[in-house]
Coordinates of C-alpha atoms in Angstrom, one line a residue:
M1 CA 79.8 -14.8 -0.9
T2 CA 78.3 -18.4 -1.7
V3 CA 74.4 -19.5 -2.2
N4 CA 73.6 -22.9 -0.5
V5 CA 71.3 -24.9 -2.8
L6 CA 70.4 -28.7 -1.0
G7 CA 73.7 -28.9 0.4
R8 CA 76.0 -27.6 -2.6
Q9 CA 77.8 -23.9 -2.1
L10 CA 77.6 -21.9 -5.3
P11 CA 80.5 -19.0 -5.2
A12 CA 79.0 -17.7 -8.6
A13 CA 77.9 -14.5 -6.9
A14 CA 81.8 -13.8 -5.3
T15 CA 83.3 -14.9 -8.6
Y16 CA 81.1 -12.3 -10.4
V17 CA 81.8 -9.4 -7.9
A18 CA 85.7 -10.5 -8.2
A19 CA 85.7 -10.4 -12.2
L20 CA 83.7 -7.3 -12.4
S21 CA 86.1 -5.5 -10.3
A22 CA 89.2 -6.9 -12.1
A23 CA 87.7 -5.6 -15.2
L24 CA 87.0 -2.2 -13.4
L25 CA 90.6 -2.0 -12.5
L26 CA 92.2 -2.9 -15.7
L27 CA 89.7 -0.4 -17.4
V28 CA 90.7 2.5 -15.4
I29 CA 94.4 1.6 -15.7
T30 CA 94.0 1.5 -19.3
V31 CA 92.1 4.9 -19.6
V32 CA 94.4 6.7 -17.4
A33 CA 97.5 5.4 -19.3
A34 CA 95.5 6.5 -22.5
L35 CA 94.7 10.1 -21.0
W36 CA 98.3 10.4 -19.7
Q37 CA 99.8 9.5 -23.4
T38 CA 97.5 11.8 -24.7
E39 CA 98.8 14.7 -22.7
Q40 CA 102.2 13.9 -23.3
T41 CA 101.5 13.6 -27.0
T42 CA 100.0 17.3 -27.0
Q43 CA 102.6 18.7 -25.2
L44 CA 105.2 17.3 -27.5
N45 CA 103.3 18.3 -30.5
A46 CA 103.5 21.7 -29.1
D47 CA 107.1 21.7 -28.6
V48 CA 107.5 20.7 -32.3
R49 CA 105.4 23.6 -33.4
Q50 CA 107.2 25.9 -31.2
S51 CA 110.9 24.4 -32.8
L52 CA 109.7 24.7 -36.0
A53 CA 108.5 28.5 -35.8
Q54 CA 111.9 29.0 -34.3
R55 CA 113.7 27.4 -37.3
S56 CA 111.5 29.6 -39.4
S57 CA 112.3 32.9 -37.6
L58 CA 116.3 31.9 -37.5
R59 CA 115.9 31.6 -41.6
L60 CA 113.8 34.7 -42.2
L61 CA 116.5 36.7 -39.8
M62 CA 119.4 35.2 -41.9
R63 CA 117.6 36.2 -45.1
G64 CA 116.9 39.8 -44.0
V65 CA 120.2 40.3 -43.0
Q66 CA 121.5 39.0 -46.3
D67 CA 119.1 41.0 -48.2
A68 CA 120.1 44.2 -46.4
E69 CA 123.6 43.5 -47.3
T70 CA 122.9 43.0 -50.8
G71 CA 120.9 46.3 -51.0
Q72 CA 123.8 47.9 -49.7
R73 CA 126.4 46.6 -51.9
G74 CA 124.3 47.3 -55.1
Y75 CA 123.9 50.8 -53.9
L76 CA 127.3 51.7 -53.2
L77 CA 128.4 50.0 -56.7
T78 CA 126.2 52.0 -58.5
G79 CA 124.7 55.0 -56.4
N80 CA 121.0 54.1 -57.6
E81 CA 118.8 54.4 -54.7
N82 CA 116.4 51.9 -56.1
Y83 CA 119.2 49.1 -55.0
L84 CA 118.4 49.8 -51.4
D85 CA 114.6 48.6 -51.4
P86 CA 116.2 45.1 -50.3
Y87 CA 118.1 46.8 -47.8
F88 CA 115.0 48.4 -46.2
A89 CA 113.0 45.3 -46.3
G90 CA 115.6 43.1 -44.9
R91 CA 115.6 46.0 -41.9
S92 CA 112.2 45.6 -41.3
D93 CA 112.2 41.5 -41.2
I94 CA 115.3 41.8 -39.1
E95 CA 113.4 43.5 -36.4
R96 CA 110.6 41.5 -36.5
E97 CA 112.4 38.1 -36.3
I98 CA 114.9 38.8 -33.8
A99 CA 112.0 39.9 -31.6
N100 CA 110.2 36.4 -32.2
I101 CA 113.3 34.8 -31.2
E102 CA 113.5 36.6 -28.0
T103 CA 109.9 35.4 -27.2
Y104 CA 110.8 32.1 -27.9
A105 CA 113.7 31.9 -25.5
G106 CA 111.3 32.3 -22.6
Q107 CA 113.2 31.9 -19.4
N108 CA 115.7 29.9 -20.9
P109 CA 119.3 31.5 -19.7
E110 CA 121.3 29.9 -22.7
R111 CA 118.7 30.7 -25.3
V112 CA 118.2 34.3 -23.9
A113 CA 122.3 35.0 -24.0
E114 CA 122.1 33.3 -27.6
A115 CA 119.4 35.8 -28.5
R116 CA 121.0 38.7 -27.0
R117 CA 124.5 37.6 -29.1
M118 CA 122.4 37.6 -32.0
R119 CA 120.7 41.1 -31.3
E120 CA 124.6 42.5 -31.1
L121 CA 126.0 41.1 -33.9
V122 CA 122.8 42.2 -36.5
S123 CA 123.1 45.8 -34.7
S124 CA 127.0 45.8 -35.6
K125 CA 125.9 44.6 -39.0
L126 CA 123.2 47.3 -39.8
E127 CA 125.5 49.8 -38.3
E128 CA 128.3 49.1 -40.8
L129 CA 125.7 49.0 -43.5
Q130 CA 124.1 52.2 -42.6
T131 CA 127.6 54.1 -42.3
T132 CA 128.7 53.0 -45.6
I133 CA 125.4 54.2 -47.3
D134 CA 125.6 57.7 -45.6
L135 CA 129.4 57.9 -46.7
R136 CA 128.2 56.9 -50.4
R137 CA 125.5 59.7 -50.2
E138 CA 128.0 62.2 -49.0
G139 CA 130.1 61.6 -52.4
R140 CA 133.0 59.6 -50.3
G141 CA 132.3 56.2 -52.2
N142 CA 136.1 55.3 -52.0
L143 CA 135.9 55.6 -47.9
A144 CA 132.7 53.5 -47.9
M145 CA 134.4 50.8 -50.5
A146 CA 137.4 50.9 -48.1
R147 CA 135.0 50.1 -44.7
V148 CA 133.6 47.4 -46.7
R149 CA 137.2 46.3 -47.5
D150 CA 138.5 46.1 -44.1
G151 CA 137.2 42.7 -43.2
R152 CA 135.6 43.5 -39.9
G153 CA 132.1 43.0 -41.4
K154 CA 133.1 39.6 -42.7
L155 CA 134.2 38.6 -39.1
V156 CA 130.6 39.7 -37.9
M157 CA 129.1 38.1 -40.7
D158 CA 130.9 34.5 -40.1
E159 CA 130.2 34.7 -36.6
F160 CA 126.2 35.4 -37.1
R161 CA 126.3 32.4 -39.8
A162 CA 127.7 30.0 -37.3
L163 CA 125.4 31.1 -34.2
I164 CA 122.4 30.5 -36.9
A165 CA 123.7 27.4 -37.9
A166 CA 124.1 26.1 -34.4
A167 CA 120.5 27.2 -33.2
E168 CA 119.0 25.4 -36.2
A169 CA 120.9 22.1 -35.6
R170 CA 119.8 22.3 -31.9
E171 CA 116.0 22.9 -33.1
Q172 CA 116.2 20.2 -35.4
A173 CA 117.6 17.9 -32.9
G174 CA 114.8 18.6 -30.4
V175 CA 112.2 18.0 -33.3
I176 CA 113.9 14.4 -33.9
E177 CA 113.9 13.7 -30.2
A178 CA 110.1 14.9 -29.6
M179 CA 109.0 12.9 -32.7
A180 CA 110.8 9.6 -31.0
A181 CA 109.4 10.3 -27.9
V182 CA 105.7 10.3 -29.6
D183 CA 106.7 7.0 -30.9
R184 CA 108.0 5.5 -27.9
G185 CA 105.0 6.6 -26.0
A186 CA 102.2 5.1 -28.8
T187 CA 104.1 1.9 -28.3
R188 CA 103.9 1.9 -24.5
L189 CA 100.3 2.5 -24.7
R190 CA 99.5 -0.2 -27.4
F191 CA 101.3 -2.7 -25.3
V192 CA 98.8 -1.6 -22.3
I193 CA 95.9 -1.8 -24.4
I194 CA 96.6 -5.3 -25.7
I195 CA 97.4 -6.6 -22.1
A196 CA 94.2 -5.2 -20.7
G197 CA 92.2 -6.3 -23.8
L198 CA 93.5 -9.9 -23.2
L199 CA 92.9 -9.6 -19.5
L200 CA 89.2 -8.6 -20.1
L201 CA 88.7 -11.6 -22.5
G202 CA 89.8 -13.6 -19.6
V203 CA 87.6 -12.0 -17.0
A204 CA 84.5 -12.5 -19.7
A205 CA 85.6 -16.2 -20.0
L206 CA 85.6 -17.0 -16.3
L207 CA 82.3 -15.4 -15.8
V208 CA 81.0 -17.3 -18.7
V209 CA 82.2 -20.4 -17.1
T210 CA 80.9 -19.1 -13.4
V211 CA 77.4 -18.7 -14.8
R212 CA 77.4 -22.1 -16.6
N213 CA 78.7 -23.8 -13.7
A214 CA 75.9 -21.9 -11.4
M215 CA 73.1 -23.2 -14.2
S216 CA 74.2 -26.9 -14.3
E217 CA 74.0 -27.1 -10.3
L218 CA 70.9 -25.5 -10.6
R219 CA 69.5 -27.9 -12.7
V220 CA 70.8 -30.6 -11.1
S221 CA 69.0 -29.0 -7.6
R222 CA 66.1 -28.7 -9.5
D223 CA 65.9 -32.3 -10.4
E224 CA 66.6 -33.5 -6.9
A225 CA 64.2 -31.1 -5.2
R226 CA 61.7 -32.8 -8.2
S227 CA 62.6 -36.2 -6.8
A228 CA 62.4 -35.4 -3.5
H229 CA 58.8 -33.9 -3.9
E230 CA 57.8 -36.9 -5.5
R231 CA 58.9 -39.3 -2.6
V232 CA 57.3 -37.2 0.1
L233 CA 54.1 -37.1 -1.8
Q234 CA 54.0 -41.1 -1.5
E235 CA 54.9 -40.4 2.3
M236 CA 52.1 -38.7 3.8
G237 CA 53.9 -38.3 6.9
A238 CA 56.5 -36.2 5.4
R239 CA 54.1 -33.6 3.4
E240 CA 56.2 -30.6 5.2
Q241 CA 59.3 -31.5 4.1
A242 CA 58.3 -32.3 0.7
E243 CA 56.5 -28.7 0.5
E244 CA 59.8 -27.1 1.8
K245 CA 61.7 -28.7 -1.0
V246 CA 59.1 -27.4 -3.5
R247 CA 59.5 -23.9 -2.5
Q248 CA 63.2 -24.4 -2.5
M249 CA 63.3 -25.4 -6.4
Q250 CA 60.8 -22.4 -7.3
K251 CA 63.4 -20.4 -5.6
M252 CA 66.3 -21.9 -7.3
E253 CA 64.4 -21.6 -10.9
A254 CA 63.7 -17.8 -10.1
I255 CA 67.5 -17.5 -9.2
G256 CA 68.6 -19.3 -12.4
Q257 CA 66.5 -16.9 -14.7
L258 CA 68.0 -14.0 -13.1
T259 CA 71.5 -15.7 -13.3
G260 CA 70.9 -15.9 -16.9
G261 CA 69.8 -12.3 -17.5
V262 CA 72.4 -10.8 -15.8
A263 CA 75.1 -12.9 -17.8
H264 CA 73.3 -11.7 -20.9
D265 CA 73.2 -7.9 -19.9
F266 CA 76.8 -8.3 -18.5
N267 CA 78.2 -9.9 -22.0
N268 CA 76.7 -6.8 -23.7
M269 CA 78.5 -4.5 -21.2
L270 CA 81.7 -6.3 -22.0
A271 CA 81.0 -6.1 -25.8
V272 CA 81.1 -2.2 -25.1
I273 CA 84.2 -2.2 -23.2
I274 CA 86.2 -4.7 -25.7
S275 CA 85.1 -2.7 -28.6
S276 CA 85.9 0.5 -27.4
L277 CA 89.5 -0.8 -26.9
Q278 CA 89.8 -2.2 -29.9
L279 CA 89.0 0.8 -31.8
A280 CA 91.3 2.8 -29.7
Q281 CA 93.9 0.3 -30.6
R282 CA 93.2 0.5 -34.3
R283 CA 93.5 4.4 -33.6
L284 CA 96.9 4.3 -32.2
A285 CA 98.3 1.7 -34.7
R286 CA 97.2 4.6 -37.3
G287 CA 99.2 7.4 -35.0
D288 CA 96.0 8.9 -34.2
T289 CA 96.0 9.8 -30.5
D290 CA 92.0 11.0 -30.5
I291 CA 90.6 8.2 -28.5
A292 CA 89.1 9.9 -25.7
R293 CA 85.7 9.2 -26.7
F294 CA 86.3 5.3 -27.0
A295 CA 88.0 5.3 -23.4
D296 CA 84.7 7.6 -22.0
A297 CA 82.4 4.7 -23.7
A298 CA 84.3 1.8 -22.3
M299 CA 84.4 3.3 -18.6
D300 CA 80.7 4.2 -19.1
G301 CA 80.0 0.3 -20.0
A302 CA 81.8 -0.9 -17.0
R303 CA 80.1 1.4 -14.6
R304 CA 76.8 0.2 -16.1
A305 CA 77.7 -3.3 -15.7
A306 CA 78.5 -2.6 -11.9
T307 CA 75.1 -1.2 -11.0
L308 CA 73.2 -3.8 -13.0
T309 CA 72.6 -5.8 -10.2
N310 CA 71.3 -3.6 -7.8
R311 CA 68.7 -2.0 -10.5
L312 CA 67.5 -5.5 -10.9
L313 CA 66.8 -6.1 -7.2
A314 CA 65.3 -2.7 -7.0
F315 CA 63.0 -3.4 -9.9
A316 CA 61.7 -6.6 -8.1
R317 CA 60.3 -4.8 -5.2
R318 CA 57.0 -4.9 -5.9
Q319 CA 54.1 -5.7 -3.7
P320 CA 50.3 -6.7 -4.4
L321 CA 48.1 -3.5 -4.5
Q322 CA 45.4 -3.1 -1.8
P323 CA 43.0 -0.4 -3.3
Q324 CA 40.5 1.6 -1.8
V325 CA 38.1 4.7 -2.1
L326 CA 40.5 7.5 -1.8
D327 CA 40.2 11.4 -1.6
V328 CA 43.2 12.7 -3.2
N329 CA 43.0 16.1 -1.6
R330 CA 43.2 14.4 1.9
V331 CA 46.2 12.0 0.7
I332 CA 48.0 14.9 -0.3
A333 CA 47.4 17.1 2.4
G334 CA 48.5 14.4 5.0
M335 CA 51.8 14.2 3.1
S336 CA 52.4 17.9 3.0
D337 CA 54.9 17.7 6.3
L338 CA 56.8 14.5 4.9
L339 CA 57.0 16.7 1.6
R340 CA 58.6 19.3 3.2
R341 CA 61.2 17.5 5.3
T342 CA 62.1 15.4 2.3
L343 CA 62.4 18.2 -0.1
G344 CA 64.8 20.6 2.2
E345 CA 64.7 24.4 3.1
S346 CA 66.0 25.1 -0.4
I347 CA 62.7 24.0 -2.1
S348 CA 59.8 26.0 -1.9
L349 CA 56.7 23.7 -1.8
E350 CA 53.0 25.2 -3.1
I351 CA 50.0 22.9 -2.7
V352 CA 47.0 23.7 -4.8
L353 CA 44.1 21.4 -3.8
G354 CA 41.1 21.6 -6.3
G355 CA 37.9 22.1 -4.7
G356 CA 35.1 19.0 -4.9
A357 CA 37.8 16.6 -6.1
W358 CA 36.2 13.3 -7.1
R359 CA 37.0 10.0 -5.4
S360 CA 39.7 7.4 -7.1
H361 CA 39.9 3.7 -6.4
A362 CA 43.8 3.1 -5.7
D363 CA 46.4 1.8 -3.2
Q364 CA 47.1 4.8 -0.8
S365 CA 50.4 3.3 -0.2
E366 CA 51.6 2.9 -3.6
L367 CA 50.1 6.4 -4.6
E368 CA 52.1 8.2 -1.8
N369 CA 55.0 6.4 -2.9
A370 CA 54.4 7.8 -6.4
I371 CA 54.0 11.3 -5.5
L372 CA 57.2 11.2 -3.1
N373 CA 59.1 9.7 -5.9
A374 CA 58.1 12.2 -8.6
C375 CA 58.7 15.1 -5.8
V376 CA 62.4 13.4 -5.2
N377 CA 63.4 13.4 -8.9
A378 CA 61.8 17.4 -8.7
R379 CA 64.1 17.8 -6.2
D380 CA 67.2 16.5 -7.7
A381 CA 66.4 18.6 -11.0
M382 CA 66.7 21.4 -8.8
P383 CA 70.2 21.2 -7.2
E384 CA 70.3 24.9 -6.5
G385 CA 67.1 25.3 -5.4
G386 CA 63.3 26.0 -7.0
K387 CA 59.9 25.9 -6.6
L388 CA 57.7 22.7 -6.4
T389 CA 54.1 22.8 -7.2
I390 CA 51.6 20.0 -6.4
E391 CA 47.9 20.6 -8.1
T392 CA 44.7 18.3 -7.9
S393 CA 41.8 19.0 -10.2
N394 CA 39.1 17.1 -12.1
V395 CA 39.7 16.5 -15.7
F396 CA 37.9 14.7 -18.8
L397 CA 40.0 12.9 -21.1
D398 CA 38.4 12.4 -24.2
E399 CA 38.3 9.9 -27.2
A400 CA 41.1 11.9 -29.1
Y401 CA 43.4 12.1 -26.4
A402 CA 43.0 8.4 -25.4
A403 CA 43.5 7.5 -29.1
A404 CA 46.7 9.4 -29.2
N405 CA 48.0 7.9 -26.1
A406 CA 48.1 4.1 -25.4
E407 CA 46.1 2.3 -22.8
V408 CA 44.3 5.5 -21.7
T409 CA 40.8 5.2 -21.0
P410 CA 38.5 8.2 -22.1
G411 CA 36.3 9.4 -19.1
Q412 CA 36.5 11.3 -16.1
H413 CA 39.6 11.5 -13.9
V414 CA 41.4 12.9 -11.0
M415 CA 44.5 14.7 -12.1
I416 CA 47.7 15.1 -9.5
A417 CA 50.3 17.6 -11.1
I418 CA 54.0 18.1 -9.9
T419 CA 55.6 21.0 -11.5
D420 CA 59.3 22.1 -10.8
T421 CA 61.2 24.7 -12.0
G422 CA 64.3 22.6 -13.0
G423 CA 66.6 22.4 -16.0
G424 CA 63.9 20.3 -17.6
M425 CA 64.2 17.5 -20.3
S426 CA 65.4 17.1 -23.9
P427 CA 62.5 15.1 -26.4
E428 CA 65.1 12.3 -26.1
V429 CA 65.4 11.9 -22.4
R430 CA 61.6 12.5 -22.3
A431 CA 60.8 9.8 -24.7
R432 CA 62.5 7.0 -22.4
V433 CA 62.0 8.3 -18.8
F434 CA 59.3 5.3 -18.3
E435 CA 61.9 2.7 -19.5
P436 CA 63.0 0.4 -16.5
F437 CA 66.9 1.3 -15.7
Y438 CA 67.0 4.1 -17.6
T439 CA 68.4 7.3 -15.8
T440 CA 70.2 10.4 -16.4
K441 CA 71.4 10.7 -12.9
E442 CA 75.2 10.1 -11.5
V443 CA 76.0 6.6 -10.5
G444 CA 74.9 5.9 -7.3
K445 CA 72.1 8.3 -7.2
G446 CA 69.2 6.3 -8.8
T447 CA 68.1 2.9 -9.9
G448 CA 66.5 4.1 -13.0
L449 CA 63.3 2.3 -11.8
G450 CA 61.2 4.9 -10.0
L451 CA 59.3 6.6 -12.9
A452 CA 59.1 3.1 -14.5
H453 CA 57.4 1.7 -11.1
V454 CA 55.2 4.8 -10.8
H455 CA 54.0 4.0 -14.7
G456 CA 53.2 0.5 -13.9
F457 CA 51.2 1.4 -10.8
L458 CA 49.3 4.1 -12.5
K459 CA 48.6 1.3 -15.4
Q460 CA 47.9 -1.2 -13.0
S461 CA 45.2 1.2 -11.4
G462 CA 43.6 2.1 -14.9
G463 CA 45.1 5.4 -14.7
H464 CA 47.8 7.3 -17.0
V465 CA 50.9 9.2 -16.2
A466 CA 52.2 12.2 -18.7
I467 CA 55.3 14.1 -18.6
Y468 CA 55.4 17.8 -20.3
S469 CA 59.0 19.2 -20.1
E470 CA 61.2 22.1 -21.8
V471 CA 64.8 22.3 -21.1
G472 CA 65.7 25.3 -19.2
V473 CA 62.1 26.0 -18.0
G474 CA 60.9 22.8 -16.3
T475 CA 59.0 19.6 -15.9
T476 CA 55.5 18.6 -15.2
V477 CA 54.5 15.1 -14.2
K478 CA 50.6 14.7 -14.4
F479 CA 49.0 11.4 -12.6
Y480 CA 45.7 10.5 -13.7
L481 CA 43.5 8.3 -11.7
P482 CA 40.0 7.4 -13.1
R483 CA 37.0 8.2 -11.1
T484 CA 35.7 5.5 -8.9
Q485 CA 32.1 4.2 -9.8
M486 CA 31.8 2.2 -6.8
E487 CA 29.6 4.7 -4.8
E488 CA 26.8 6.3 -6.8
S489 CA 26.8 10.1 -6.0
E490 CA 23.4 12.2 -6.5
D491 CA 25.4 15.0 -7.6
Q492 CA 27.5 13.0 -10.4
V493 CA 27.4 14.5 -13.8
V494 CA 28.2 12.5 -16.9
R495 CA 29.9 14.5 -19.3
T496 CA 28.4 14.2 -23.0
E497 CA 29.5 16.1 -25.9
S498 CA 27.7 19.4 -26.5
K499 CA 25.2 19.2 -29.4
D500 CA 25.7 23.1 -30.0
L501 CA 29.3 23.4 -30.1
P502 CA 30.4 26.8 -31.1
M503 CA 31.4 27.0 -34.4
G504 CA 33.8 29.8 -36.1
D505 CA 33.3 31.2 -39.7
A506 CA 35.9 31.7 -42.7
A507 CA 36.2 35.3 -42.1
T508 CA 37.9 34.6 -39.0
I509 CA 41.6 33.8 -39.4
V510 CA 43.5 31.9 -36.7
L511 CA 47.3 31.8 -36.8
V512 CA 48.5 28.6 -35.0
V513 CA 52.3 28.8 -33.5
E514 CA 53.6 25.3 -32.3
D515 CA 56.8 24.0 -32.6
E516 CA 55.7 20.4 -32.2
E517 CA 54.4 19.2 -35.5
R518 CA 52.0 16.6 -34.6
V519 CA 50.5 18.6 -32.1
R520 CA 50.1 21.7 -34.7
N521 CA 48.7 19.6 -37.2
L522 CA 46.2 18.3 -34.9
S523 CA 45.2 22.1 -33.8
V524 CA 45.3 23.2 -37.2
A525 CA 42.7 20.4 -38.6
S526 CA 40.5 21.0 -35.4
L527 CA 40.1 24.8 -36.2
R528 CA 39.4 24.1 -39.8
E529 CA 36.7 21.3 -38.6
L530 CA 35.2 24.3 -36.7
G531 CA 35.0 26.5 -39.6
Y532 CA 38.0 28.8 -39.1
T533 CA 40.3 30.0 -41.6
V534 CA 43.8 28.9 -40.5
V535 CA 47.4 29.8 -41.0
H536 CA 50.1 28.0 -38.9
A537 CA 53.8 28.3 -38.1
S538 CA 56.3 26.4 -36.2
S539 CA 58.5 29.3 -34.7
G540 CA 57.8 32.6 -33.4
E541 CA 60.0 34.0 -36.1
E542 CA 57.7 32.5 -38.7
A543 CA 54.7 33.5 -37.3
L544 CA 55.5 37.5 -37.4
L545 CA 56.4 36.8 -41.2
K546 CA 52.8 35.0 -41.5
L547 CA 51.3 38.0 -39.6
E548 CA 53.1 40.4 -42.0
A549 CA 51.9 38.8 -45.1
K550 CA 48.3 38.4 -43.6
P551 CA 47.4 41.5 -41.1
A552 CA 43.9 40.4 -41.1
V553 CA 44.4 37.9 -38.5
T554 CA 41.9 37.8 -35.8
L555 CA 43.6 35.4 -33.3
L556 CA 47.0 34.4 -32.2
F557 CA 46.9 30.6 -30.7
T558 CA 50.7 30.0 -29.8
D559 CA 52.3 27.6 -27.3
I560 CA 54.0 29.3 -24.7
V561 CA 57.4 27.6 -24.3
M562 CA 59.2 27.1 -27.8
P563 CA 62.9 26.9 -28.9
G564 CA 64.3 30.7 -30.1
M565 CA 61.4 33.0 -29.4
S566 CA 58.7 32.2 -26.7
G567 CA 55.2 32.7 -26.9
R568 CA 55.1 35.3 -24.5
K569 CA 57.6 37.2 -26.4
L570 CA 56.0 36.4 -29.6
S571 CA 52.4 37.8 -28.3
D572 CA 54.0 41.2 -27.1
E573 CA 55.8 41.9 -30.5
A574 CA 52.6 40.8 -32.3
K575 CA 50.4 43.2 -30.0
A576 CA 53.1 46.1 -30.6
R577 CA 52.6 45.5 -34.0
Y578 CA 48.6 44.9 -34.5
P579 CA 47.1 46.0 -31.3
E580 CA 43.7 44.6 -32.1
L581 CA 44.8 41.0 -32.3
K582 CA 43.6 38.7 -30.0
V583 CA 45.8 36.0 -27.9
L584 CA 45.2 32.6 -26.6
Y585 CA 48.0 30.6 -25.1
T586 CA 48.2 26.8 -24.6
T587 CA 50.9 24.6 -22.6
G588 CA 51.3 21.4 -21.0
Y589 CA 52.0 22.9 -17.6
T590 CA 49.4 23.6 -15.2
Q591 CA 48.3 27.3 -15.1
N592 CA 49.3 27.7 -11.0
A593 CA 52.9 26.5 -11.9
I594 CA 53.0 29.0 -15.1
V595 CA 51.5 32.0 -13.3
H596 CA 53.8 31.4 -10.2
N597 CA 56.9 31.0 -12.4
G598 CA 56.4 34.0 -14.1
V599 CA 55.9 32.6 -17.7
V600 CA 52.6 34.6 -18.3
D601 CA 50.7 36.9 -16.2
A602 CA 47.5 36.1 -14.3
H603 CA 45.1 37.9 -17.1
A604 CA 46.4 35.6 -20.1
R605 CA 43.8 33.4 -21.9
L606 CA 45.5 29.7 -21.4
L607 CA 44.2 26.4 -22.7
L608 CA 45.9 23.5 -21.1
K609 CA 47.0 20.7 -22.7
P610 CA 45.7 18.0 -23.4
Y611 CA 42.5 19.7 -24.9
S612 CA 39.3 18.3 -26.7
I613 CA 37.9 20.0 -30.0
D614 CA 35.1 20.8 -27.7
D615 CA 37.3 22.7 -25.0
L616 CA 39.2 24.4 -27.9
A617 CA 36.0 25.7 -29.5
R618 CA 34.6 27.0 -26.4
K619 CA 37.8 28.8 -25.3
V620 CA 38.4 30.3 -28.8
R621 CA 35.0 31.6 -28.7
A622 CA 35.5 33.1 -25.5
V623 CA 38.4 34.8 -26.5
L624 CA 36.9 36.1 -29.6
D625 CA 33.7 37.1 -28.1
E626 CA 35.5 39.2 -25.4

């Protein structure tokens, strides 16, 4: 396609798409060739190993026959039974190796016939050896020696040796041919990679030239627009035309900035592709065919480049906010039918609306989009079906939580929590979910801008978003919207720090179990600040050892979802050993989601994250006083 700028045709976009398509085609051809050659090399290596094993069995078979013959002759000459040891050992080797040779023959008619003839000759030879040994044992040594001298055994051995030599020569030739085939394949693949690399460099050069030409024409267009604007300002009767040219100039400047950004990012993708191909080429030059990960890296870079433009366009679709006083319960209730249709029949939806929810000041359309976006992400995380829980409640984010999380304003907030029972996210993924263009979905199933847009909307509204997730358990996304102060309410209560904070004592020992080090350290410090004696552990297994060392522990304060032994399993094991032990759970999941997911039962004592020292003090005291 072309872009018209003040009468000029800019084919930059069409050239960009054509060059990208050519690069992708070249990359696919290179990757397919590399994978095919790797498979061929693997098969040839297997053939070489089998040929070497066949040669080894042939040699061991010949040695076994020779050992048996040596033992027989020693016994015939001396009559000493000790000379028969090589005979018996040789017979054992002969049976094993002839069986291996028959196995290697497989379904090949020629090799099956060859193995059958070897067995016949070996059996004839062993029969001769056993007959002469029996004659010597019966005292008829002269007859036994006559049997040896009659020459029939020599004829058998001559034919057997010739058969073994021919088989060995055939296997040697097969090994040499296989190695030559590996070398030829590596040469072909190296040639393909070199050609593809050169063509990719050509495509990159074409793109750079295209972008430069586009920028040059944009600068010319901008200058002409400015000149036209100045002329129109001097001609009052043509003001409308001047304003149109100014708007056109601004559009061209925006397109120029976008073009420069796309060129920069695409060059980064080309760097990944070229570097991967060069590394693969160097490995092949050394004879190493393990290049699959470089081929995968190159393919990934090409795919990311192909979707870059669409992601940029999606990210640009942001509209001015139109905030109003909202009742989040009413908003979610009004969306229930839409959410059920969107989620489909495989997802069970539960909505738990907190009573007396505060009002907030936000853009209703953007809030609905944010909720829908999070629900769609949750649906995609449950491809086999599952449960989605939406909850609302009033919460208070204290100074400690605000200090630990950037751009969080302490105070009263309305919380919307969306919990799924999907596969969860690793800490590495969770740390990047709000980055623009970052996505774990397959190509074509997400722009990577959904959560980034949600994050921006909530921050613009003075709110906050947090994610709690555990691999294999699920994910909770929490939206926090500040309580509006636009209307004074008679029943509004300003939350203040309690002066009679319930304190602990040194005689009460609390065991804190938390796999996240920073959370664990803060919990330990808070409990010690409240006056309790605290021991801590990073896992359920370590916690059981601490309990064994300090059986006087009064309260077990444990996270629910941890690697290895979960908090629930830890609690069951600890209560079995120490029935008087009290237990308090903590988690980032909402209580309704956890109870219905079956992580803990409804009678469990639970403190939800994030919690203040006041919440911790009162909850611990309530559990201890039960």
